[in-house]
Structure formats: C-alpha cells, structure tokens
C-alpha cells in the first residue's frame, strides 16, 4: 500500500494500542515472576533460572540478520504475523510440560520451549519496529506509545494480582497440584497472544522506502551518531544491572523469605 488515508492510519493506531494491551497480558502471565516460579516448581536450579532470564535477551541478537530478511521480503506485516504466530504457539506446549514430563526432563523442555518462543519472537520484533516507525506520524509517537504503555501496565497490575491469588487458592484447594495453575496461566497467555494477533492483522502497512545502500552500511550508519551510541551504552549498563538482580530476587522472595505468590 503506497499511501494510507488518515482514516486507515487512525484505525491502525487504535489496533496498535489494543495489540499492546493484549500482548502485555501475554507477557505478564508467561514471563517474569510467574515463569521463575513455574521453573522452581519444576525443580529448576539457580543456574537454570539465570539461563531462563538470559534467553529472551540473547534471542534479540537475531534481529541483526533479520534486518536483511526484512529488506529482501519487504512485507513487514507478513513477517511479523508469521513469527508472532509461531512464537506464541510455544506457550501451550510449555503449559503442557507438567502433564507430560517430570524431573530434569521437564526443565530441559522448558528451556527449549522458551528458546524457540524467544527466537521466533525476535524475528517479528525487528519487522514490527520498522513497520511502526513508518506507520505512526512522528509527532504522535510519544503520545501513542505512552497511552499504549499506560493501558498495558494497568492491565498487567490487575493480572499479576489475579494470577497470584489464583495460584494461592489452587495451593489451598489442590495441595501438591498447584503447578497446574501455572499451566492455566500459560494457556491464558496464549489466548491473549492470539487476540493480539487479530489486532495486528487489522494494522495497515505503508510501503517500505527503497534505500540505495548496502546491508553493511545499514548496520554501521546508526553507530556514527553520538547520541545513538550514548543511548546504547546507557541501555546496556542499565539492563545489565537490572537483570542481574530481578530473576534471583523472585527466587529469594519465594525460597528464602517464604512469601506466597500473592
């Protein structure tokens, strides 16, 4: 589509916000505290907890070669939908781990499932970022993503409390079987992810601009900008320090302080 009408753009922006809310719901229920607690319930060691925390970040390195794929295919909506669909179908497989696997085999399957989920998702992240940059008017980028983030975080708070309550109730009602409550969370995350895909399918895609430069130049040129380099250095240090603590903070709260999930 060469030129999008204002009506199409506005419809697309509404779908972007709705996708942000549903996708955040998926992330909330299938990662962070609940993923760590699920892994602990399966018998994961501290080494595995660290690995599970690192996998989603390591997977993002795949975005670098995916830039070449996006430039060749030039259909970012198609790439995003394909990668997001295949990535999100890993969630019900992870949810079924307690049913079909036990012991260290269950932990290994969890690692494989999360790795595939993260790698496939990274492909879509690259095409999504480029797509949104061309779709959203520059003057509205801050406004739109602030609204998207506000709604997403609000829902995330509610879901986190609700999921914690569900896990504690299942522990009281079904002693020894509370791990199945985590399976329910992953199935719910999958349902939210599928709803998010529907909203993504409603977003129009502007035609990609043709860049008369080679792939090497595409990779190198951003690093020539001093502000970009400073931002990357800051984000690198910030995320390193935060993620050095977060996964094991959950372990400490659950195992050492014996706090419940709620």
PDB file of N, CA, C and O in Angstrom, residues 68-102:
ATOM      1  N   UNK A  68      18.256  -7.971   7.202  1.00  0.00           N
ATOM      2  CA  UNK A  68      18.464  -8.373   5.799  1.00  0.00           C
ATOM      3  C   UNK A  68      17.205  -9.031   5.246  1.00  0.00           C
ATOM      4  O   UNK A  68      16.799  -8.769   4.113  1.00  0.00           O
ATOM      5  N   UNK A  69      16.563  -9.884   6.053  1.00  0.00           N
ATOM      6  CA  UNK A  69      15.332 -10.546   5.633  1.00  0.00           C
ATOM      7  C   UNK A  69      14.231  -9.523   5.340  1.00  0.00           C
ATOM      8  O   UNK A  69      13.523  -9.620   4.330  1.00  0.00           O
ATOM      9  N   UNK A  70      14.088  -8.538   6.224  1.00  0.00           N
ATOM     10  CA  UNK A  70      13.065  -7.502   6.043  1.00  0.00           C
ATOM     11  C   UNK A  70      13.305  -6.727   4.756  1.00  0.00           C
ATOM     12  O   UNK A  70      12.366  -6.437   4.004  1.00  0.00           O
ATOM     13  N   UNK A  71      14.571  -6.394   4.483  1.00  0.00           N
ATOM     14  CA  UNK A  71      14.898  -5.640   3.277  1.00  0.00           C
ATOM     15  C   UNK A  71      14.624  -6.454   2.010  1.00  0.00           C
ATOM     16  O   UNK A  71      14.264  -5.892   0.970  1.00  0.00           O
ATOM     17  N   UNK A  72      14.786  -7.755   2.095  1.00  0.00           N
ATOM     18  CA  UNK A  72      14.566  -8.616   0.930  1.00  0.00           C
ATOM     19  C   UNK A  72      13.081  -8.905   0.695  1.00  0.00           C
ATOM     20  O   UNK A  72      12.579  -8.825  -0.419  1.00  0.00           O
ATOM     21  N   UNK A  73      12.370  -9.257   1.765  1.00  0.00           N
ATOM     22  CA  UNK A  73      10.952  -9.618   1.634  1.00  0.00           C
ATOM     23  C   UNK A  73      10.081  -8.374   1.458  1.00  0.00           C
ATOM     24  O   UNK A  73       9.120  -8.373   0.687  1.00  0.00           O
ATOM     25  N   UNK A  74      10.379  -7.327   2.230  1.00  0.00           N
ATOM     26  CA  UNK A  74       9.692  -6.041   2.140  1.00  0.00           C
ATOM     27  C   UNK A  74       8.186  -6.158   2.412  1.00  0.00           C
ATOM     28  O   UNK A  74       7.377  -5.452   1.834  1.00  0.00           O
ATOM     29  N   UNK A  75       7.838  -7.093   3.272  1.00  0.00           N
ATOM     30  CA  UNK A  75       6.453  -7.238   3.731  1.00  0.00           C
ATOM     31  C   UNK A  75       6.504  -7.467   5.234  1.00  0.00           C
ATOM     32  O   UNK A  75       6.473  -8.588   5.724  1.00  0.00           O
ATOM     33  N   UNK A  76       6.584  -6.362   5.978  1.00  0.00           N
ATOM     34  CA  UNK A  76       6.806  -6.458   7.416  1.00  0.00           C
ATOM     35  C   UNK A  76       5.613  -7.041   8.154  1.00  0.00           C
ATOM     36  O   UNK A  76       5.769  -7.730   9.152  1.00  0.00           O
ATOM     37  N   UNK A  77       4.422  -6.780   7.660  1.00  0.00           N
ATOM     38  CA  UNK A  77       3.228  -7.325   8.294  1.00  0.00           C
ATOM     39  C   UNK A  77       3.224  -8.846   8.204  1.00  0.00           C
ATOM     40  O   UNK A  77       2.921  -9.542   9.187  1.00  0.00           O
ATOM     41  N   UNK A  78       3.575  -9.376   7.056  1.00  0.00           N
ATOM     42  CA  UNK A  78       3.631 -10.822   6.853  1.00  0.00           C
ATOM     43  C   UNK A  78       4.673 -11.454   7.764  1.00  0.00           C
ATOM     44  O   UNK A  78       4.412 -12.466   8.426  1.00  0.00           O
ATOM     45  N   UNK A  79       5.867 -10.849   7.829  1.00  0.00           N
ATOM     46  CA  UNK A  79       6.936 -11.383   8.675  1.00  0.00           C
ATOM     47  C   UNK A  79       6.523 -11.356  10.145  1.00  0.00           C
ATOM     48  O   UNK A  79       6.710 -12.330  10.883  1.00  0.00           O
ATOM     49  N   UNK A  80       5.926 -10.239  10.571  1.00  0.00           N
ATOM     50  CA  UNK A  80       5.507 -10.097  11.965  1.00  0.00           C
ATOM     51  C   UNK A  80       4.453 -11.134  12.345  1.00  0.00           C
ATOM     52  O   UNK A  80       4.541 -11.782  13.391  1.00  0.00           O
ATOM     53  N   UNK A  81       3.445 -11.290  11.500  1.00  0.00           N
ATOM     54  CA  UNK A  81       2.369 -12.234  11.795  1.00  0.00           C
ATOM     55  C   UNK A  81       2.874 -13.673  11.826  1.00  0.00           C
ATOM     56  O   UNK A  81       2.508 -14.453  12.716  1.00  0.00           O
ATOM     57  N   UNK A  82       3.735 -14.025  10.866  1.00  0.00           N
ATOM     58  CA  UNK A  82       4.260 -15.396  10.825  1.00  0.00           C
ATOM     59  C   UNK A  82       5.111 -15.704  12.050  1.00  0.00           C
ATOM     60  O   UNK A  82       4.958 -16.756  12.683  1.00  0.00           O
ATOM     61  N   UNK A  83       6.017 -14.788  12.383  1.00  0.00           N
ATOM     62  CA  UNK A  83       6.915 -15.041  13.512  1.00  0.00           C
ATOM     63  C   UNK A  83       6.157 -15.008  14.838  1.00  0.00           C
ATOM     64  O   UNK A  83       6.401 -15.848  15.722  1.00  0.00           O
ATOM     65  N   UNK A  84       5.244 -14.047  14.991  1.00  0.00           N
ATOM     66  CA  UNK A  84       4.492 -13.950  16.247  1.00  0.00           C
ATOM     67  C   UNK A  84       3.596 -15.169  16.447  1.00  0.00           C
ATOM     68  O   UNK A  84       3.468 -15.678  17.562  1.00  0.00           O
ATOM     69  N   UNK A  85       2.972 -15.639  15.376  1.00  0.00           N
ATOM     70  CA  UNK A  85       2.105 -16.818  15.474  1.00  0.00           C
ATOM     71  C   UNK A  85       2.898 -18.047  15.911  1.00  0.00           C
ATOM     72  O   UNK A  85       2.518 -18.751  16.852  1.00  0.00           O
ATOM     73  N   UNK A  86       4.025 -18.297  15.228  1.00  0.00           N
ATOM     74  CA  UNK A  86       4.836 -19.473  15.562  1.00  0.00           C
ATOM     75  C   UNK A  86       5.423 -19.343  16.969  1.00  0.00           C
ATOM     76  O   UNK A  86       5.514 -20.332  17.705  1.00  0.00           O
ATOM     77  N   UNK A  87       5.807 -18.118  17.351  1.00  0.00           N
ATOM     78  CA  UNK A  87       6.354 -17.903  18.689  1.00  0.00           C
ATOM     79  C   UNK A  87       5.312 -18.188  19.759  1.00  0.00           C
ATOM     80  O   UNK A  87       5.585 -18.880  20.757  1.00  0.00           O
ATOM     81  N   UNK A  88       4.101 -17.682  19.577  1.00  0.00           N
ATOM     82  CA  UNK A  88       3.063 -17.806  20.606  1.00  0.00           C
ATOM     83  C   UNK A  88       2.522 -19.223  20.728  1.00  0.00           C
ATOM     84  O   UNK A  88       1.987 -19.592  21.772  1.00  0.00           O
ATOM     85  N   UNK A  89       2.684 -20.035  19.685  1.00  0.00           N
ATOM     86  CA  UNK A  89       2.246 -21.433  19.771  1.00  0.00           C
ATOM     87  C   UNK A  89       3.175 -22.263  20.660  1.00  0.00           C
ATOM     88  O   UNK A  89       2.854 -23.418  20.955  1.00  0.00           O
ATOM     89  N   UNK A  90       4.303 -21.686  21.076  1.00  0.00           N
ATOM     90  CA  UNK A  90       5.161 -22.371  22.046  1.00  0.00           C
ATOM     91  C   UNK A  90       4.547 -22.340  23.450  1.00  0.00           C
ATOM     92  O   UNK A  90       4.846 -23.198  24.281  1.00  0.00           O
ATOM     93  N   UNK A  91       3.675 -21.365  23.710  1.00  0.00           N
ATOM     94  CA  UNK A  91       3.113 -21.208  25.056  1.00  0.00           C
ATOM     95  C   UNK A  91       2.247 -22.390  25.491  1.00  0.00           C
ATOM     96  O   UNK A  91       2.407 -22.880  26.620  1.00  0.00           O
ATOM     97  N   UNK A  92       1.310 -22.878  24.661  1.00  0.00           N
ATOM     98  CA  UNK A  92       0.553 -24.050  25.104  1.00  0.00           C
ATOM     99  C   UNK A  92       1.426 -25.296  25.263  1.00  0.00           C
ATOM    100  O   UNK A  92       1.131 -26.156  26.115  1.00  0.00           O
ATOM    101  N   UNK A  93       2.507 -25.382  24.492  1.00  0.00           N
ATOM    102  CA  UNK A  93       3.423 -26.513  24.650  1.00  0.00           C
ATOM    103  C   UNK A  93       4.129 -26.437  26.000  1.00  0.00           C
ATOM    104  O   UNK A  93       4.301 -27.450  26.689  1.00  0.00           O
ATOM    105  N   UNK A  94       4.528 -25.211  26.389  1.00  0.00           N
ATOM    106  CA  UNK A  94       5.134 -25.024  27.707  1.00  0.00           C
ATOM    107  C   UNK A  94       4.119 -25.333  28.802  1.00  0.00           C
ATOM    108  O   UNK A  94       4.442 -25.940  29.828  1.00  0.00           O
ATOM    109  N   UNK A  95       2.877 -24.930  28.583  1.00  0.00           N
ATOM    110  CA  UNK A  95       1.823 -25.162  29.575  1.00  0.00           C
ATOM    111  C   UNK A  95       1.618 -26.651  29.848  1.00  0.00           C
ATOM    112  O   UNK A  95       1.253 -27.048  30.964  1.00  0.00           O
ATOM    113  N   UNK A  96       1.856 -27.485  28.852  1.00  0.00           N
ATOM    114  CA  UNK A  96       1.610 -28.924  28.988  1.00  0.00           C
ATOM    115  C   UNK A  96       2.793 -29.686  29.595  1.00  0.00           C
ATOM    116  O   UNK A  96       2.693 -30.906  29.796  1.00  0.00           O
ATOM    117  N   UNK A  97       3.879 -29.000  29.889  1.00  0.00           N
ATOM    118  CA  UNK A  97       5.065 -29.676  30.427  1.00  0.00           C
ATOM    119  C   UNK A  97       4.761 -30.486  31.689  1.00  0.00           C
ATOM    120  O   UNK A  97       5.165 -31.655  31.789  1.00  0.00           O
ATOM    121  N   UNK A  98       4.038 -29.923  32.677  1.00  0.00           N
ATOM    122  CA  UNK A  98       3.778 -30.717  33.897  1.00  0.00           C
ATOM    123  C   UNK A  98       2.945 -31.965  33.647  1.00  0.00           C
ATOM    124  O   UNK A  98       2.963 -32.898  34.453  1.00  0.00           O
ATOM    125  N   UNK A  99       2.208 -31.974  32.539  1.00  0.00           N
ATOM    126  CA  UNK A  99       1.335 -33.117  32.235  1.00  0.00           C
ATOM    127  C   UNK A  99       2.135 -34.271  31.644  1.00  0.00           C
ATOM    128  O   UNK A  99       1.877 -35.451  31.952  1.00  0.00           O
ATOM    129  N   UNK A 100       3.141 -33.946  30.819  1.00  0.00           N
ATOM    130  CA  UNK A 100       3.842 -34.988  30.065  1.00  0.00           C
ATOM    131  C   UNK A 100       5.276 -35.249  30.526  1.00  0.00           C
ATOM    132  O   UNK A 100       5.862 -36.267  30.150  1.00  0.00           O
ATOM    133  N   UNK A 101       5.865 -34.346  31.322  1.00  0.00           N
ATOM    134  CA  UNK A 101       7.273 -34.505  31.687  1.00  0.00           C
ATOM    135  C   UNK A 101       7.456 -34.295  33.189  1.00  0.00           C
ATOM    136  O   UNK A 101       6.701 -33.563  33.815  1.00  0.00           O
ATOM    137  N   UNK A 102       8.478 -34.930  33.726  1.00  0.00           N
ATOM    138  CA  UNK A 102       8.794 -34.776  35.148  1.00  0.00           C
ATOM    139  C   UNK A 102      10.306 -34.613  35.303  1.00  0.00           C
ATOM    140  O   UNK A 102      11.081 -34.941  34.392  1.00  0.00           O
TER     141      UNK A 102
END
